[in-house]
């Protein structure tokens, strides 16, 4: 039996209980174990001289105990001073047994391992692993760096090391099928699959830890390539499956869209007209549209979606628009109402926080077909919400949704038909990235802004100059313009974030007695928030203090000044989105990025990017170049695909090769596709039931 089929129970020491625990991680076969990859490594092969320890290192040291004493300073602890001739290291134990106290005595020789921190008297390790220096290290892997695996309850590191060792031995004995075509592999010029796996599970002692931990080792790149390829193939297959589904064809040619547009008074840009034509062509087909519309902030995506929705409604079917936040759903509902109500159509707003009665009424209107257009958050797509004849689903600001969520929309059609899907995003991403992350979608681009926009002038300044900025807000508001003040992002707690915003609003209101100050944040009741937004829109509020809830979509053209606090903490994509809230009217707009010292070199460069350009695609390109780990776009993109080894941004240079390899496999090696997908994506239905 190949190791791809051999159950884990074939390994020594794996009984039904352990097999079940492994199964919960998606590890069913011996080969699955090989793809359970370490997240980091420890170097237990080199004993580090105490004199060269630095805080933050995880290191192995050996030495003799010079002094061991129990001290009471706040709490009782055992301190052990270890020396090796190059320096002293303190081992600190807050919990210890009598037996330990007897073992840790002056003169004993210890080998220990742990994370070094800066103590009061030099380097220190709290609760190190330790053993008698003469005893063998049971945690170490012979002749290799020690891999640290993701574990769950009841599954220890030692156990996983043992199992992966057995799996690697099975590869030596029986081989592992390689699903990459030889020609692809040759062109890649990276280690073979077997070599790559062996390397990442058991890196040799001379491996460069920094390269491994940055995910840049050729062995990791080989695996990343294969993983990206598996996802690419799955998405393309998904695309083919969906494209064969039946959908209601929507004939254009009515008058509703024309009347709607006339009511807005807009002259569409050439890019908007082109994209609408693309949408109409897709809608007319008896198979679902699957289209992504990319357009920089302010490029006018909403009206394009509204015109397409008008065609659908006029043809006697339903359209639904899903927004990522309640605030944005509320705003879309207002726009659509403004555009459609004069034509006798009332869009329906559906959110999670609706009172039960209103919710039931809305559900009835959708199920009965009385409502043609529904607008809401993801509450729209819960099971209780049924549509009479849903033919068109619009998802705004795609980067908040994963592929699997989008797949759920597919199930909302009726009578065996599937809805057309339009996804709109203002996160412009480079083409190769789009082709990977959204391989299941066709892409349209609105690459033009409506006429009369003046570019936003962006400046960066230290928050020590806050008073100047406040004076500038006062000037703008007294001149009849409006401003936003965006408070820092506090990822850990929406509550804290809201509190900080309240404090800021109070301070600004005190500093600006002649300006009406309002506030919006994620913790407010929706009614209060709607009221504030409406008042801001109507000009009754001069300065709107907000959390990043206003990041996407909020549209108040008279607002021409934006201040962003702690801009150095935010990602480039997010700052660009925020900045897009101004520069929407004909007034010259500006954006002040306030930073808090000290400013790192990278942060400085990032702020310079925003000062230098207003073009979202350019911002995205620079973001890709400068990106540090964990930055926003990266996290979001990674979240979309749930990758194990690959990182879309870090490994972006692999993507053209991945696409070419996918073509080769679809053309000439179709049999290898399913096993490759299974290997990397597993039997889980992450991409829905296809
Ligand atoms: P985004 O693409 O960021 O979602 P919106 O759809 O919110 O942008 O549009 C930005 C603003 O431009 C809105 O006030 C919208 O009504 C307006 N707008 C859209 N298209 C045009 C146009 N062709 N001419 C003038 N204004 C337009
Ligand atoms: Mg928008």
XYZ file of C-alpha atoms and ligand atoms in Angstrom:
718
model
C 0.000 0.000 0.000
C 1.412 3.424 -0.894
C 2.036 5.747 1.976
C -0.699 7.990 0.593
C -3.208 5.242 1.397
C -1.582 3.672 4.433
C -3.515 4.627 7.550
C -1.626 6.167 10.464
C -2.513 3.064 12.495
C 0.100 1.239 10.418
C 2.756 3.181 12.361
C 4.295 1.944 15.568
C 2.548 3.302 18.626
C -0.613 4.528 16.912
C -3.754 2.983 18.349
C -7.358 3.971 17.724
C -7.307 6.791 20.295
C -4.275 8.517 18.818
C -5.546 7.902 15.281
C -8.710 9.725 16.243
C -6.783 12.682 17.631
C -4.695 12.850 14.473
C -7.843 12.558 12.392
C -9.140 15.728 14.001
C -6.146 17.542 12.511
C -6.909 16.040 9.113
C -4.072 13.511 9.428
C -5.393 10.138 8.315
C -2.570 8.614 6.330
C 1.179 8.281 6.732
C 1.618 10.760 3.894
C -0.631 13.300 5.658
C 1.935 13.382 8.460
C 4.569 14.554 6.016
C 2.451 17.563 5.208
C 1.984 18.478 8.853
C 4.849 20.921 8.856
C 6.858 22.462 11.677
C 6.128 26.084 12.432
C 9.612 26.732 13.834
C 12.820 25.077 14.915
C 15.101 24.895 17.903
C 18.800 24.450 17.694
C 19.729 21.885 20.315
C 22.701 20.683 18.316
C 24.956 23.567 19.303
C 25.728 24.273 22.917
C 25.977 28.043 23.140
C 28.624 29.623 25.409
C 26.808 31.548 28.130
C 28.881 34.624 27.321
C 27.283 34.879 23.879
C 23.638 34.505 24.933
C 21.345 37.343 23.861
C 17.807 38.058 25.053
C 15.205 36.390 22.836
C 17.435 33.457 21.822
C 16.189 29.946 22.407
C 19.407 28.197 23.225
C 21.045 25.101 24.641
C 23.667 25.737 27.344
C 25.786 23.580 29.607
C 27.485 24.498 32.848
C 28.023 23.827 36.526
C 25.845 25.078 39.302
C 27.703 27.632 41.384
C 24.906 28.627 43.658
C 21.318 27.542 44.289
C 19.069 29.413 46.685
C 15.430 29.889 47.498
C 14.564 33.573 47.660
C 11.417 35.433 48.682
C 10.985 38.576 46.678
C 7.278 39.053 46.200
C 7.027 35.348 45.574
C 9.050 32.322 46.533
C 11.404 31.196 43.811
C 14.419 29.002 43.300
C 17.384 30.708 41.676
C 20.221 28.683 40.236
C 23.427 30.263 39.011
C 25.051 28.349 36.180
C 28.602 29.033 34.943
C 30.561 27.672 31.989
C 33.728 29.742 32.104
C 32.374 32.329 29.658
C 29.739 33.865 31.914
C 26.868 33.346 34.322
C 23.281 32.428 33.607
C 20.418 32.525 36.087
C 17.817 29.767 35.982
C 14.633 30.851 37.683
C 11.920 28.494 38.973
C 8.671 29.779 40.431
C 7.367 26.270 40.984
C 9.695 23.548 42.162
C 9.587 20.326 44.116
C 11.732 19.075 46.973
C 13.265 16.567 44.576
C 14.276 19.370 42.235
C 15.822 21.278 45.106
C 17.910 18.226 45.939
C 19.033 17.788 42.349
C 19.871 21.441 41.691
C 22.793 21.871 44.050
C 26.200 23.428 43.869
C 28.623 21.400 41.731
C 25.990 19.564 39.620
C 26.499 19.802 35.853
C 23.404 20.692 33.857
C 22.408 20.883 30.223
C 19.467 23.206 29.713
C 17.345 24.702 27.024
C 15.016 27.660 26.996
C 14.348 31.216 25.981
C 16.847 33.713 27.262
C 15.639 36.978 28.692
C 17.336 39.934 30.239
C 17.424 39.475 34.003
C 18.527 41.810 36.759
C 21.949 40.224 36.902
C 22.565 39.230 33.294
C 20.911 36.548 31.164
C 18.160 34.480 32.658
C 15.963 31.531 31.673
C 12.658 31.034 33.438
C 11.659 27.385 33.848
C 14.236 25.939 31.484
C 14.094 22.372 30.337
C 17.085 20.772 31.993
C 18.768 17.444 32.607
C 21.960 16.067 34.035
C 24.672 16.990 31.516
C 25.701 13.316 31.332
C 22.186 12.119 30.369
C 20.999 11.969 26.752
C 18.698 14.736 25.468
C 15.399 13.010 24.823
C 13.872 16.111 23.216
C 16.624 16.532 20.657
C 16.624 15.011 17.207
C 19.970 13.446 16.404
C 21.992 15.478 13.924
C 19.199 17.925 13.085
C 17.537 21.080 14.290
C 14.536 20.192 16.428
C 11.243 20.842 14.613
C 8.383 22.305 16.587
C 5.013 21.188 15.247
C 1.597 22.680 15.717
C 0.021 20.440 18.350
C -3.343 20.058 20.025
C -4.418 18.713 23.339
C -3.310 15.163 23.935
C -0.715 15.272 21.200
C 2.826 16.068 22.326
C 5.828 17.348 20.367
C 7.762 14.198 21.141
C 4.996 12.068 19.710
C 4.778 14.081 16.507
C 8.536 13.921 16.111
C 8.408 10.183 16.449
C 5.563 9.862 13.946
C 7.110 12.176 11.378
C 10.377 10.255 11.741
C 8.520 7.035 10.925
C 6.790 8.707 7.985
C 10.117 9.991 6.631
C 11.562 6.480 6.957
C 8.581 5.158 5.005
C 9.400 7.634 2.215
C 12.949 6.246 2.136
C 11.632 2.703 1.859
C 8.629 3.093 -0.388
C 8.982 6.470 -2.047
C 6.385 9.230 -2.274
C 4.544 9.872 -5.508
C 5.480 13.191 -7.048
C 2.532 14.754 -8.835
C 4.448 17.582 -10.466
C 5.168 16.821 -14.109
C 8.892 16.299 -14.687
C 9.084 19.266 -17.076
C 7.619 21.584 -14.445
C 9.950 20.259 -11.801
C 12.975 20.697 -14.044
C 12.141 24.300 -14.845
C 11.618 25.051 -11.177
C 15.181 24.156 -10.227
C 14.280 23.463 -6.603
C 14.825 20.323 -4.489
C 12.623 17.298 -5.162
C 9.528 16.798 -3.043
C 11.150 14.063 -0.965
C 14.260 16.150 -0.331
C 12.213 19.209 0.499
C 10.079 17.351 3.026
C 13.068 15.750 4.676
C 14.737 19.132 4.937
C 11.823 20.958 6.513
C 11.103 18.160 8.974
C 14.755 17.612 9.921
C 16.956 20.541 8.897
C 20.670 19.735 9.243
C 22.550 21.413 12.100
C 24.195 23.854 9.685
C 20.862 25.063 8.290
C 20.325 28.787 8.543
C 17.566 29.211 11.057
C 16.844 32.760 9.962
C 16.251 31.690 6.352
C 14.018 28.833 7.461
C 12.034 30.985 9.808
C 11.517 33.571 7.096
C 10.147 30.787 4.880
C 12.708 31.509 2.176
C 14.614 28.245 2.019
C 14.509 26.442 -1.373
C 12.941 23.415 0.326
C 10.125 25.599 1.613
C 9.745 27.271 -1.752
C 9.396 23.869 -3.382
C 6.545 23.039 -1.017
C 4.987 26.486 -1.355
C 4.985 26.096 -5.123
C 3.197 22.792 -4.909
C 0.688 24.114 -2.410
C -0.105 27.178 -4.510
C -0.503 24.918 -7.501
C -2.982 22.728 -5.629
C -5.062 25.784 -4.709
C -4.853 27.180 -8.199
C -6.128 23.918 -9.656
C -8.949 23.697 -7.126
C -10.095 27.226 -7.827
C -9.983 26.647 -11.555
C -11.983 23.468 -11.164
C -14.454 25.314 -8.990
C -14.743 27.890 -11.688
C -15.498 25.239 -14.284
C -18.079 23.556 -12.099
C -19.889 26.793 -11.354
C -19.763 27.876 -14.932
C -21.668 24.789 -15.934
C -24.421 25.466 -13.391
C -27.708 26.749 -14.734
C -28.615 30.380 -14.025
C -31.474 32.679 -14.961
C -30.438 34.650 -18.026
C -31.204 38.333 -17.526
C -32.090 40.216 -20.669
C -31.021 43.844 -20.730
C -32.959 46.286 -22.811
C -35.454 47.570 -20.268
C -35.683 51.179 -19.254
C -35.165 50.988 -15.505
C -31.365 51.260 -15.509
C -31.533 54.229 -17.885
C -34.020 56.013 -15.663
C -31.941 55.266 -12.589
C -28.834 56.723 -14.209
C -30.712 59.800 -15.388
C -31.827 60.375 -11.811
C -28.249 60.430 -10.533
C -27.158 63.070 -13.012
C -23.845 61.230 -13.546
C -22.106 60.829 -16.837
C -20.487 57.438 -16.564
C -16.768 57.207 -17.128
C -15.577 55.122 -20.056
C -14.323 52.524 -17.584
C -17.714 52.328 -15.872
C -19.455 51.904 -19.224
C -17.055 49.159 -20.236
C -17.584 47.256 -17.009
C -21.370 47.560 -17.202
C -21.235 46.105 -20.702
C -19.183 43.198 -19.339
C -21.700 42.622 -16.569
C -24.625 42.681 -18.984
C -22.949 40.160 -21.223
C -22.408 37.839 -18.253
C -25.951 38.336 -16.953
C -27.471 37.441 -20.300
C -25.895 33.978 -20.177
C -27.693 30.907 -18.841
C -24.705 30.188 -16.564
C -23.689 32.192 -13.518
C -21.522 35.262 -13.799
C -18.437 35.016 -11.593
C -16.822 38.375 -11.868
C -14.534 40.502 -9.750
C -14.644 44.244 -10.307
C -11.508 45.936 -9.096
C -11.514 49.673 -8.861
C -9.632 52.129 -6.753
C -11.454 53.837 -3.911
C -13.893 56.359 -5.301
C -13.880 54.944 -8.818
C -17.667 54.503 -8.693
C -18.276 50.794 -8.321
C -21.603 51.142 -6.518
C -23.518 52.754 -9.348
C -22.243 50.088 -11.723
C -23.610 47.379 -9.433
C -26.886 49.277 -9.030
C -27.414 49.503 -12.780
C -26.884 45.772 -13.176
C -29.251 45.124 -10.254
C -31.862 47.304 -11.974
C -31.744 45.063 -15.048
C -32.298 42.029 -12.839
C -35.242 43.511 -10.988
C -36.863 44.744 -14.146
C -36.635 41.210 -15.512
C -38.742 40.065 -12.543
C -35.960 38.595 -10.415
C -34.196 39.490 -7.179
C -30.788 40.977 -6.462
C -28.917 40.994 -3.140
C -25.978 43.136 -2.092
C -23.792 41.986 0.776
C -21.481 44.435 2.563
C -18.785 43.610 5.128
C -19.998 45.966 7.857
C -23.340 47.245 9.054
C -22.218 50.790 8.489
C -21.533 50.085 4.851
C -24.746 48.106 4.411
C -26.672 51.042 5.853
C -24.974 53.437 3.475
C -25.608 51.252 0.446
C -29.241 50.959 1.474
C -29.486 54.747 1.597
C -27.911 55.139 -1.839
C -30.066 52.480 -3.410
C -33.149 53.970 -1.813
C -32.250 57.396 -3.116
C -31.780 55.971 -6.598
C -34.634 53.465 -6.699
C -37.408 54.954 -4.573
C -38.311 57.600 -7.187
C -38.806 54.694 -9.588
C -41.204 52.959 -7.218
C -38.814 50.369 -5.829
C -37.817 50.074 -2.190
C -34.687 48.128 -1.298
C -34.814 46.113 1.892
C -32.094 46.324 4.553
C -31.287 43.081 6.389
C -28.737 43.072 9.210
C -27.941 40.855 12.174
C -29.100 43.413 14.706
C -32.600 43.906 13.353
C -35.432 43.478 15.841
C -37.038 40.044 15.446
C -40.315 41.402 14.101
C -38.721 43.530 11.389
C -36.527 40.594 10.559
C -39.498 38.286 10.080
C -41.209 40.826 7.852
C -38.094 41.196 5.754
C -37.775 37.439 5.426
C -41.384 37.199 4.302
C -40.890 39.937 1.708
C -37.873 38.157 0.265
C -39.399 34.691 0.320
C -42.598 35.973 -1.260
C -40.798 38.010 -3.872
C -42.341 41.334 -2.801
C -38.861 42.834 -2.360
C -36.679 43.016 -5.451
C -33.446 44.268 -3.915
C -32.029 43.188 -0.543
C -29.032 44.892 1.034
C -27.301 43.649 4.152
C -24.395 42.105 5.930
C -23.680 38.396 5.874
C -26.943 38.057 7.842
C -28.476 38.045 4.362
C -27.108 34.620 3.715
C -28.115 32.792 6.828
C -30.266 29.747 6.379
C -33.515 31.384 7.486
C -33.302 33.926 4.688
C -34.894 32.520 1.559
C -35.412 34.240 -1.737
C -38.248 33.744 -4.200
C -36.095 34.179 -7.275
C -32.590 35.339 -6.435
C -30.691 35.797 -9.670
C -27.884 38.195 -8.744
C -25.587 38.470 -5.733
C -23.232 41.410 -5.264
C -20.464 41.160 -2.673
C -18.901 44.520 -1.839
C -15.320 44.822 -0.609
C -14.341 41.246 -1.244
C -11.183 41.223 0.840
C -13.226 40.516 3.945
C -14.763 37.369 2.537
C -13.220 34.013 1.839
C -13.913 31.774 -1.088
C -15.907 29.386 1.077
C -18.236 32.156 2.201
C -18.828 33.111 -1.370
C -19.639 29.498 -2.095
C -22.515 29.644 0.340
C -24.168 32.307 -1.764
C -24.349 29.825 -4.524
C -26.856 27.815 -2.539
C -29.303 30.705 -2.346
C -30.725 30.335 -5.827
C -34.102 28.783 -6.419
C -35.582 26.139 -8.681
C -32.215 24.548 -9.389
C -30.737 27.786 -10.718
C -27.701 29.511 -9.283
C -27.282 33.262 -8.856
C -24.890 35.381 -10.867
C -22.063 36.622 -8.641
C -20.401 39.995 -8.744
C -17.598 40.746 -6.324
C -16.334 44.311 -5.890
C -13.041 45.168 -4.300
C -11.114 48.355 -3.743
C -7.953 46.504 -2.783
C -6.138 46.617 -6.052
C -3.779 43.720 -6.219
C -1.245 42.981 -8.897
C -2.487 40.852 -11.749
C -0.617 37.660 -10.940
C -1.825 37.834 -7.371
C -5.404 38.385 -8.502
C -5.135 35.458 -10.867
C -4.136 33.253 -7.948
C -6.264 34.493 -5.098
C -9.286 34.859 -7.370
C -8.556 32.157 -9.915
C -12.229 31.266 -9.949
C -13.295 34.746 -11.075
C -13.142 36.838 -14.231
C -11.694 40.252 -13.561
C -12.898 43.691 -14.695
C -11.058 46.841 -13.791
C -12.422 50.366 -13.360
C -9.197 52.238 -13.965
C -10.514 55.766 -14.100
C -11.990 58.152 -11.560
C -15.134 60.202 -12.201
C -14.243 63.632 -13.566
C -13.637 66.632 -11.353
C -11.715 64.857 -8.621
C -8.650 66.568 -7.247
C -5.967 64.270 -5.903
C -5.664 64.085 -2.121
C -2.568 65.883 -0.824
C -1.023 63.657 1.821
C 1.391 64.764 4.528
C 2.961 62.926 7.439
C 3.832 64.594 10.735
C 4.682 63.621 14.302
C 1.799 63.676 16.744
C 3.713 66.272 18.740
C 2.274 68.691 16.164
C -1.276 67.726 16.995
C -2.218 71.299 17.941
C -1.404 72.543 14.461
C -3.575 69.835 13.005
C -6.440 70.726 15.302
C -6.142 74.359 14.170
C -6.323 73.194 10.581
C -9.511 71.262 11.265
C -10.999 74.350 12.815
C -10.123 76.364 9.713
C -11.655 73.801 7.382
C -14.850 73.452 9.402
C -15.342 77.184 9.757
C -14.975 77.443 5.989
C -17.944 75.026 5.664
C -15.981 71.902 4.926
C -15.923 68.698 6.937
C -13.258 66.464 8.393
C -12.617 62.956 9.694
C -10.400 62.045 12.610
C -9.514 58.366 12.549
C -8.497 56.839 15.877
C -5.888 54.142 16.257
C -6.636 50.561 15.576
C -6.710 48.441 18.724
C -6.828 44.909 17.424
C -7.230 43.183 20.765
C -10.438 44.860 21.782
C -13.247 46.642 20.036
C -14.281 47.850 23.485
C -10.942 49.533 24.162
C -10.937 50.949 20.683
C -14.374 52.447 21.178
C -13.303 53.861 24.537
C -10.224 55.480 23.011
C -12.391 57.014 20.307
C -14.793 58.417 22.916
C -11.866 59.982 24.778
C -10.453 61.474 21.605
C -13.840 62.881 20.627
C -14.233 64.481 24.043
C -10.756 66.024 23.854
C -11.336 67.344 20.339
C -14.754 68.728 21.247
C -13.122 70.622 24.119
C -10.381 71.939 21.843
C -12.866 72.929 19.131
C -15.797 74.565 20.916
C -17.086 76.154 17.706
C -17.159 72.881 15.723
C -19.865 70.214 15.971
C -18.051 66.966 16.772
C -19.655 63.548 16.204
C -18.466 60.026 16.729
C -18.967 56.592 15.152
C -17.502 53.277 16.216
C -18.261 49.583 16.027
C -19.814 49.326 19.491
C -22.560 51.851 18.950
C -26.154 50.782 18.456
C -26.814 50.895 14.706
C -29.587 53.445 15.059
C -27.298 55.921 16.818
C -24.606 55.362 14.256
C -26.987 55.810 11.356
C -28.229 59.021 12.903
C -24.695 60.373 13.263
C -23.740 59.382 9.729
C -26.880 60.982 8.346
C -26.147 64.160 10.288
C -22.558 64.202 9.043
C -23.739 63.660 5.510
C -26.213 66.515 5.853
C -23.485 68.810 7.161
C -24.769 69.043 10.733
C -21.499 67.610 12.040
C -18.210 69.254 11.122
C -15.723 66.776 12.533
C -16.441 63.073 12.636
C -14.266 61.101 15.025
C -14.245 57.469 13.972
C -12.566 54.138 14.391
C -11.499 52.255 11.309
C -15.144 51.186 10.816
C -15.182 53.922 8.203
C -12.365 52.256 6.332
C -14.460 50.941 3.526
C -17.033 52.587 1.397
C -18.163 55.551 3.464
C -19.025 58.325 1.065
C -19.471 61.950 2.113
C -18.228 64.150 -0.736
C -18.096 67.402 1.263
C -15.513 65.936 3.663
C -12.141 67.191 2.506
C -9.759 66.671 5.410
C -8.747 63.457 7.074
C -6.463 62.956 10.037
C -5.240 59.457 10.823
C -3.695 58.880 14.214
C -0.909 56.347 14.738
C -0.704 55.893 11.005
C 2.554 54.013 11.483
C 0.592 51.110 12.944
C -1.625 50.565 9.941
C -1.009 48.724 6.725
C -0.583 50.590 3.461
C -3.710 49.144 1.928
C -5.759 50.200 4.918
C -4.342 53.725 4.934
C -5.106 54.048 1.260
C -8.679 52.901 1.889
C -9.099 55.384 4.704
C -7.663 58.197 2.661
C -10.187 57.338 -0.042
C -12.925 58.768 2.203
C -11.776 62.251 1.148
C -11.119 63.613 -2.311
C -14.644 62.596 -3.356
C -15.926 66.058 -4.100
C -14.563 68.876 -6.224
C -12.864 70.544 -3.240
C -9.082 70.020 -2.915
C -8.651 67.473 -0.121
C -5.878 66.542 2.217
C -4.895 63.723 4.466
C -2.657 64.099 7.511
C -0.880 60.973 8.690
C 0.030 61.495 12.322
C 2.787 59.253 13.554
C 4.054 58.501 16.986
C 7.809 58.501 17.560
C 10.018 56.558 17.199
C 9.365 55.845 13.569
C 11.083 52.760 12.160
C 12.869 52.902 8.821
C 10.186 50.715 7.273
C 7.346 52.821 8.651
C 9.047 55.914 7.266
C 9.217 54.352 3.812
C 5.608 53.278 3.970
C 4.354 56.731 4.867
C 6.483 58.078 2.026
C 4.658 55.793 -0.410
C 1.337 57.385 0.505
C 2.766 60.875 0.243
C 4.100 59.987 -3.188
C 1.049 58.531 -4.910
C -2.745 58.425 -4.928
C -2.911 55.421 -7.212
C -4.124 52.307 -5.412
C -2.357 49.965 -7.800
C 0.926 51.741 -7.215
C 0.352 51.598 -3.453
C -0.269 47.864 -3.730
C 2.879 47.360 -5.763
C 5.011 49.234 -3.239
C 3.281 47.372 -0.436
C 4.417 44.138 -1.989
C 7.996 45.393 -2.075
C 8.090 46.798 1.423
C 5.804 44.477 3.234
C 6.944 43.389 6.645
C 5.571 40.230 8.202
C 2.020 40.304 9.436
C 0.930 43.352 7.568
C -2.695 43.817 6.791
C -3.061 42.946 3.182
C -0.948 39.874 3.689
C -2.947 38.602 6.598
C -6.156 39.140 4.789
C -5.004 37.504 1.627
C -3.582 34.577 3.523
C -6.879 34.274 5.336
C -8.626 33.905 2.031
C -6.791 30.781 1.093
C -5.662 29.267 4.396
C -2.255 28.266 3.182
C 0.078 26.005 5.159
C 3.500 26.854 3.775
C 3.014 29.441 1.082
C 2.399 33.133 1.631
C 0.823 34.877 -1.327
C 2.819 38.029 -0.864
C 6.152 36.528 0.103
C 5.971 33.941 -2.636
C 4.471 36.230 -5.260
C 7.421 35.586 -7.554
C 6.388 31.924 -7.786
C 2.927 32.737 -9.099
C 3.596 33.016 -12.840
C 5.257 29.591 -12.679
C 2.312 28.231 -10.706
C -0.109 29.369 -13.382
C 1.989 27.893 -16.148
C 2.245 24.617 -14.232
C -1.534 24.547 -13.751
C -1.954 24.852 -17.528
C 0.443 21.969 -18.077
C -1.370 19.772 -15.589
C -4.814 20.528 -16.965
C -3.589 19.817 -20.464
C -1.425 16.763 -20.006
C -1.519 15.385 -16.480
C -5.134 15.568 -15.426
C -4.871 12.347 -13.422
C -2.467 13.951 -11.002
C -4.776 16.836 -10.151
C -7.131 15.149 -7.705
C -4.372 13.500 -5.631
C -2.429 16.770 -5.523
C -5.488 18.649 -4.273
C -6.173 15.991 -1.714
C -2.614 16.151 -0.462
C -2.661 19.882 0.175
C -6.271 20.819 0.644
C -7.538 17.573 2.058
C -10.978 16.145 2.052
C -12.290 19.223 3.863
C -14.801 21.226 1.908
C -12.988 24.475 2.379
C -14.067 25.568 -1.061
C -17.600 24.316 -0.706
C -19.228 21.225 -2.044
C -17.699 20.690 -5.424
P -16.186 53.083 -4.730
O -15.751 52.594 -6.058
O -15.054 53.445 -3.843
O -17.188 52.182 -4.080
P -18.430 54.851 -4.923
O -19.257 53.894 -5.695
O -18.752 55.040 -3.494
O -16.892 54.449 -5.046
O -18.395 56.206 -5.699
C -17.695 57.316 -5.209
C -18.511 58.592 -5.410
O -18.532 58.938 -6.789
C -19.951 58.475 -5.008
O -20.343 59.689 -4.425
C -20.650 58.226 -6.312
O -22.003 58.555 -6.240
C -19.860 59.104 -7.250
N -19.844 58.710 -8.656
C -19.809 57.469 -9.143
N -19.772 57.489 -10.491
C -19.764 58.781 -10.858
C -19.722 59.470 -12.123
N -19.664 58.800 -13.276
N -19.736 60.812 -12.115
C -19.782 61.484 -10.965
N -19.826 60.901 -9.740
C -19.818 59.575 -9.683
Mg -17.536 51.137 -2.426
